[in-house]
Coordinates of C-alpha atoms in Angstrom, one line a residue:
M1 CA -8.3 -19.7 -16.7
R2 CA -8.7 -16.1 -17.5
S3 CA -6.9 -15.2 -14.1
I4 CA -4.3 -17.5 -14.8
L5 CA -3.6 -15.9 -18.1
A6 CA -3.6 -12.4 -16.6
S7 CA -1.0 -13.5 -14.0
L8 CA 1.5 -14.9 -17.0
V9 CA 0.9 -11.5 -18.9
Q10 CA 1.6 -9.4 -15.7
L11 CA 4.5 -11.6 -15.1
A12 CA 6.0 -11.7 -18.8
T13 CA 5.6 -7.5 -18.9
T14 CA 7.5 -7.5 -15.4
V15 CA 10.5 -9.4 -16.7
L16 CA 10.4 -7.3 -20.1
V17 CA 10.4 -4.1 -17.8
I18 CA 13.5 -5.8 -16.2
A19 CA 15.1 -6.6 -19.2
V20 CA 14.7 -3.0 -20.6
V21 CA 16.3 -1.5 -17.9
I22 CA 19.1 -3.8 -17.7
L23 CA 19.6 -3.4 -21.5
V24 CA 19.7 0.4 -21.4
I25 CA 22.1 0.7 -18.0
L26 CA 24.0 -2.6 -17.5
V27 CA 24.9 -3.5 -21.0
P28 CA 26.4 -0.1 -21.9
L29 CA 28.4 -0.2 -18.6
S30 CA 29.6 -3.7 -19.4
L31 CA 30.8 -2.6 -22.9
A32 CA 33.1 0.1 -21.2
Q33 CA 34.7 -2.8 -19.1
P34 CA 37.7 -4.9 -20.5
D35 CA 35.8 -7.9 -20.2
P36 CA 31.7 -7.2 -20.9
G37 CA 30.4 -10.7 -20.4
A38 CA 32.1 -11.0 -16.9
V39 CA 30.3 -7.8 -16.0
L40 CA 26.9 -9.3 -17.0
F41 CA 27.5 -12.7 -15.3
A42 CA 28.7 -11.1 -12.1
F43 CA 25.2 -9.4 -12.0
L44 CA 22.8 -11.7 -13.4
L45 CA 24.3 -15.2 -12.2
G46 CA 26.9 -14.0 -9.6
P47 CA 24.3 -14.9 -7.1
F48 CA 23.9 -18.6 -7.9
D49 CA 27.5 -19.3 -8.4
S50 CA 27.6 -20.7 -4.8
V51 CA 25.8 -21.6 -1.7
R52 CA 27.0 -18.3 0.4
H53 CA 25.7 -16.1 -2.0
I54 CA 22.4 -18.2 -2.3
G55 CA 22.5 -18.0 1.6
N56 CA 23.0 -14.1 1.2
I57 CA 20.0 -14.0 -0.9
A58 CA 17.7 -15.4 1.7
E59 CA 19.4 -13.4 4.4
A60 CA 18.9 -10.2 2.9
A61 CA 15.2 -11.5 2.1
T62 CA 14.3 -12.2 5.7
P63 CA 13.6 -8.6 7.0
I64 CA 12.0 -7.1 4.1
A65 CA 9.7 -10.1 3.6
L66 CA 8.2 -9.4 7.2
T67 CA 8.6 -5.6 6.7
G68 CA 6.6 -6.3 3.4
L69 CA 3.9 -8.5 5.3
A70 CA 3.5 -5.6 7.8
S71 CA 2.7 -3.1 4.8
T72 CA 0.7 -5.5 3.2
V73 CA -1.6 -6.1 6.1
I74 CA -2.0 -2.1 6.5
F75 CA -2.3 -1.1 3.0
R76 CA -5.1 -3.9 2.8
A77 CA -7.3 -2.0 5.1
G78 CA -7.2 1.3 2.7
M79 CA -4.1 3.0 4.8
F80 CA -0.9 4.3 3.8
N81 CA 1.0 4.1 7.1
L82 CA 4.4 4.4 6.7
G83 CA 5.2 3.7 10.2
T84 CA 6.9 0.2 9.5
E85 CA 10.4 2.0 9.3
G86 CA 9.9 3.2 12.7
G87 CA 8.3 -0.1 14.1
F88 CA 11.6 -1.9 12.6
F89 CA 14.0 0.2 14.4
L90 CA 11.9 0.2 17.6
G91 CA 11.5 -3.7 17.4
G92 CA 15.2 -4.0 17.1
L93 CA 16.1 -1.8 20.0
G94 CA 13.3 -3.4 22.3
A95 CA 14.4 -6.9 21.5
A96 CA 18.0 -5.8 22.3
A97 CA 17.2 -3.8 25.5
F98 CA 14.9 -6.9 26.5
A99 CA 17.3 -10.0 26.1
I100 CA 20.0 -7.3 27.9
M101 CA 18.3 -5.9 30.6
V102 CA 15.8 -8.7 31.4
G103 CA 18.5 -11.2 30.9
V104 CA 16.0 -14.3 30.5
Q105 CA 18.0 -17.6 30.0
G106 CA 17.2 -20.6 27.9
P107 CA 15.3 -21.5 24.8
L108 CA 12.5 -18.8 26.1
A109 CA 14.9 -16.1 25.5
A110 CA 14.8 -15.3 22.0
P111 CA 11.0 -15.8 21.6
L112 CA 10.4 -13.7 24.5
A113 CA 12.9 -10.8 23.1
I114 CA 11.2 -10.8 19.7
L115 CA 7.6 -10.6 21.5
A116 CA 8.9 -7.8 23.6
G117 CA 10.5 -6.1 20.2
A118 CA 7.0 -6.6 18.6
C119 CA 5.2 -5.0 21.0
I120 CA 7.1 -1.6 21.3
G121 CA 7.6 -1.8 17.3
S122 CA 3.9 -1.4 17.2
V123 CA 3.7 2.1 18.6
A124 CA 5.1 3.4 15.5
C125 CA 1.7 2.3 13.4
V126 CA -0.5 2.2 16.3
V127 CA -0.3 6.2 16.9
P128 CA -0.5 7.6 13.4
G129 CA -3.3 5.1 12.6
Y130 CA -5.6 6.5 15.4
L131 CA -4.5 10.0 14.7
R132 CA -6.1 9.1 11.1
V133 CA -9.3 7.4 12.7
R134 CA -9.8 9.8 15.2
H135 CA -9.0 13.3 14.2
G136 CA -8.7 12.5 10.1
A137 CA -4.6 13.5 10.1
P138 CA -3.0 12.2 7.0
E139 CA -1.5 8.8 8.1
M140 CA 1.3 9.1 5.5
V141 CA 2.6 12.7 6.8
T142 CA 2.1 12.0 10.4
S143 CA 3.8 8.5 10.1
L144 CA 6.6 9.9 8.3
V145 CA 7.2 12.5 10.8
F146 CA 6.5 10.2 13.6
N147 CA 9.7 7.8 12.3
F148 CA 12.2 10.4 12.9
A149 CA 10.6 11.3 16.3
L150 CA 10.7 7.5 17.1
L151 CA 14.4 7.7 16.0
F152 CA 15.7 10.3 18.3
A153 CA 13.7 9.2 21.2
G154 CA 15.5 5.8 20.6
L155 CA 18.9 7.1 20.6
L156 CA 18.3 8.8 23.6
F157 CA 17.6 5.6 25.1
L158 CA 20.3 3.9 23.8
S159 CA 23.0 7.0 25.1
Y160 CA 21.6 7.1 28.7
V161 CA 20.4 3.5 29.4
L162 CA 21.5 0.9 27.2
R163 CA 24.6 2.1 26.0
D164 CA 27.9 0.2 27.1
P165 CA 30.4 2.7 28.8
T166 CA 33.2 0.6 28.0
A167 CA 32.9 0.5 24.0
G168 CA 34.4 3.2 22.2
A169 CA 31.2 3.6 20.1
L170 CA 27.3 4.5 20.5
T171 CA 26.4 0.9 21.1
S172 CA 24.5 -1.6 23.6
P173 CA 26.5 -4.3 25.8
K174 CA 26.6 -7.5 23.9
I175 CA 23.4 -9.6 23.5
P176 CA 23.2 -13.0 25.6
A177 CA 24.2 -15.5 23.6
D178 CA 20.7 -17.5 24.6
A179 CA 18.7 -14.6 22.9
R180 CA 20.5 -14.7 19.7
L181 CA 18.9 -16.9 16.7
D182 CA 20.6 -20.0 15.4
R183 CA 22.3 -20.4 12.0
L184 CA 20.7 -22.4 9.3
L185 CA 23.6 -22.6 6.6
Q186 CA 27.1 -22.9 7.4
G187 CA 29.4 -20.2 5.7
T188 CA 26.5 -17.6 5.9
R189 CA 24.6 -15.2 8.3
L190 CA 21.2 -16.8 7.6
N191 CA 19.4 -17.5 10.7
S192 CA 15.9 -19.1 11.9
G193 CA 14.4 -15.9 11.3
A194 CA 14.0 -16.9 7.7
I195 CA 11.9 -19.6 9.0
I196 CA 9.7 -16.9 11.0
A197 CA 9.5 -14.8 7.9
V198 CA 8.1 -17.7 5.7
L199 CA 5.6 -19.0 8.2
A200 CA 4.4 -15.4 9.0
C201 CA 3.7 -14.9 5.3
I202 CA 1.8 -18.1 4.8
I203 CA -0.4 -17.6 7.8
G204 CA -0.8 -14.0 6.7
G205 CA -1.9 -15.4 3.3
I206 CA -4.4 -17.7 4.9
W207 CA -5.6 -15.2 7.1
L208 CA -6.2 -12.5 4.3
F209 CA -7.6 -14.9 2.0
A210 CA -9.6 -17.8 4.0
T211 CA -10.9 -16.2 7.1
R212 CA -13.9 -14.1 7.5
S213 CA -11.9 -11.3 9.3
G214 CA -9.3 -11.2 6.1
L215 CA -12.6 -10.5 3.9
N216 CA -13.7 -7.9 5.9
T217 CA -10.2 -6.3 5.9
R218 CA -10.4 -6.2 2.1
I219 CA -13.7 -5.1 1.8
V220 CA -12.9 -2.1 4.1
G221 CA -9.9 -1.4 2.2
S222 CA -11.4 -1.9 -1.5
S223 CA -14.7 -0.2 -0.7
P224 CA -15.2 1.8 2.4
G225 CA -18.7 2.9 1.5
F226 CA -19.7 -0.7 0.9
A227 CA -18.4 -1.7 4.3
A228 CA -20.4 0.9 5.8
H229 CA -23.4 -0.4 3.8
L230 CA -22.8 -4.1 5.2
G231 CA -22.5 -2.4 8.7
L232 CA -18.8 -3.5 9.2
P233 CA -17.0 -2.0 12.3
I234 CA -14.5 -0.1 10.1
T235 CA -12.7 1.8 12.6
R236 CA -12.2 -1.4 14.8
I237 CA -10.8 -3.2 11.6
T238 CA -8.8 -0.6 10.5
M239 CA -6.9 -0.2 13.9
A240 CA -6.5 -3.9 14.3
T241 CA -4.6 -3.7 11.0
Q242 CA -2.2 -1.4 12.4
V243 CA -1.9 -3.1 15.7
V244 CA -1.2 -6.0 13.6
G245 CA 1.2 -4.5 11.1
G246 CA 3.0 -2.6 13.9
L247 CA 3.6 -5.9 15.6
I248 CA 5.0 -7.8 12.5
A249 CA 7.1 -4.7 11.7
G250 CA 8.4 -5.0 15.3
M251 CA 9.2 -8.4 15.3
A252 CA 11.1 -7.9 11.9
G253 CA 13.4 -5.6 13.4
A254 CA 14.0 -8.0 16.4
V255 CA 14.5 -11.0 13.9
E256 CA 17.3 -9.0 12.7
V257 CA 19.1 -7.5 15.4
L258 CA 18.9 -11.0 17.2
G259 CA 20.1 -12.7 14.0
L260 CA 22.7 -10.8 12.7
Y261 CA 24.1 -8.6 15.4
T262 CA 25.8 -9.3 18.5
R263 CA 25.4 -5.9 19.9
F264 CA 22.7 -3.0 19.0
T265 CA 24.4 -0.5 16.8
W266 CA 21.8 1.4 14.6
V267 CA 22.3 5.0 15.3
S268 CA 19.8 6.1 12.1
L269 CA 16.8 4.3 10.4
P270 CA 17.9 1.2 8.9
G271 CA 16.0 1.3 5.6
L272 CA 14.6 -1.8 5.6
G273 CA 11.0 -0.6 6.2
W274 CA 10.8 1.6 3.3
T275 CA 12.0 -1.6 1.2
G276 CA 9.3 -3.5 2.6
I277 CA 6.8 -1.1 1.2
I278 CA 8.3 -1.7 -2.2
V279 CA 8.1 -5.6 -1.4
A280 CA 4.3 -5.2 -0.7
I281 CA 3.9 -3.3 -4.0
L282 CA 5.6 -5.6 -6.2
A283 CA 3.7 -8.7 -4.5
R284 CA 0.9 -6.9 -5.1
E285 CA -0.3 -7.1 -1.5
N286 CA -0.7 -10.7 -1.7
P287 CA 1.1 -12.2 1.3
F288 CA 1.8 -15.4 -0.6
L289 CA 3.8 -13.2 -3.3
I290 CA 5.9 -11.5 -0.4
I291 CA 8.3 -14.3 -0.5
P292 CA 9.2 -14.3 -4.0
A293 CA 9.3 -10.4 -4.0
A294 CA 11.6 -10.3 -1.4
L295 CA 14.1 -13.0 -2.8
F296 CA 14.0 -10.9 -5.9
L297 CA 14.9 -7.8 -4.3
G298 CA 17.8 -9.8 -2.4
Y299 CA 18.9 -11.2 -5.4
L300 CA 19.3 -7.7 -6.8
Q301 CA 21.3 -6.6 -3.6
V302 CA 23.4 -9.5 -3.7
G303 CA 24.2 -9.0 -7.3
G304 CA 24.9 -5.4 -6.9
D305 CA 27.4 -6.0 -4.2
I306 CA 29.1 -8.8 -6.3
L307 CA 29.1 -6.7 -9.2
G308 CA 31.0 -3.8 -7.2
R309 CA 33.5 -5.7 -5.2
S310 CA 34.6 -8.1 -8.3
M311 CA 34.6 -5.7 -10.9
D312 CA 36.2 -1.8 -11.3
V313 CA 32.3 -0.6 -11.1
P314 CA 31.7 2.2 -8.8
S315 CA 29.3 1.8 -6.2
E316 CA 27.2 4.3 -7.1
I317 CA 26.5 2.9 -10.7
V318 CA 25.4 0.0 -9.0
G319 CA 22.9 1.5 -7.0
I320 CA 21.8 3.3 -9.8
L321 CA 21.2 0.2 -11.7
T322 CA 19.2 -1.9 -8.7
A323 CA 17.5 1.5 -7.9
A324 CA 16.2 1.7 -11.4
I325 CA 15.0 -1.8 -11.6
M326 CA 13.0 -1.5 -8.7
V327 CA 11.5 2.1 -9.6
A328 CA 10.6 0.7 -12.8
V329 CA 8.7 -2.6 -11.6
T330 CA 7.0 -0.5 -8.9
A331 CA 5.7 2.0 -11.1
K332 CA 4.5 -0.4 -13.6
I333 CA 2.7 -2.5 -10.6
I334 CA 1.6 0.9 -9.2
F335 CA -0.2 2.0 -12.6
E336 CA -1.7 -1.6 -13.1
N337 CA -3.5 -1.3 -9.6
P338 CA -6.3 1.4 -9.5
R339 CA -6.6 0.8 -5.9
L340 CA -3.2 2.1 -5.3
L341 CA -3.6 4.9 -7.6
R342 CA -6.8 6.0 -5.7
A343 CA -4.9 5.7 -2.5
I344 CA -2.0 7.6 -3.6
R345 CA -4.9 10.2 -5.0
S346 CA -6.4 10.4 -1.8
I347 CA -3.4 11.0 0.2
K348 CA -2.6 13.7 -2.2
Q349 CA -6.2 15.5 -1.6
Q350 CA -5.6 15.0 2.2
E351 CA -1.9 16.8 2.0
A352 CA -3.5 19.6 -0.3
K353 CA -6.2 20.4 2.7

């Protein structure tokens, strides 16, 4: 009963934080417009005014739910690895390259391409994790640098191996139709990747809270000293979570490319790995809560897009509004989570050394 009441209190305070941010930023903005009510409606209720907009929310939530799950698995082992961004990029590139260069046809084309992307993308998390457990290198620093190294390596591969010479831009040839994911909702780009994301979060929650392996991971992440006292293989558990997190991040990139694009066109880091870290924090590192957290961020994105398109509101203002909401909510949750605070302090101490 106490845990339920605590959860309700946390939810109420989170809603209060969001309301305060909207009151401080959106209300003055709306009063400066000819129709203040229309501005408030566009941002707050616009995402729910049509099936297409609801589909857009789910579409935006799909990749960040997967990257949020990847970050959750990594964080639960006590690591603050930021390689999910690089894994997302590599996963998309690997899936596109596999689909185009291997050319598997039939119903296995998409699953095999996703598997290839997941395996390639896992490198982005495994290498910083190995450097941490083997040499004590701070994983936040190494993963951050490694993300950009992987970006330039990927662009080199795209330029000299995968590039379509007939295209007028740096892009791959068209991805075969058999490798692309099916659409779920007519009039939107929502695809079967959303089903993959939901199932992955459910499986991740069951693993984390209902299996011995998940329990051991939580013990290692929350109390390494107690884990050592129990004789748990800390290094093996830590590296296993980096592998699994990397696989999920790579799968997220593969799902994004195969579900929304006809060609691979990324020439910079997409940023959805960073957003996944926010999702993991919002969900309090609980895979079951990742789905509503990702939908919430998708709602903010769609509301901001509607506000920017339908009203005379600069896109910079819309970006500030959505960013302020995310920062305020994320900061609140971080300060309520002693384990996250300890992890951040530990990282700062490592950087100082």
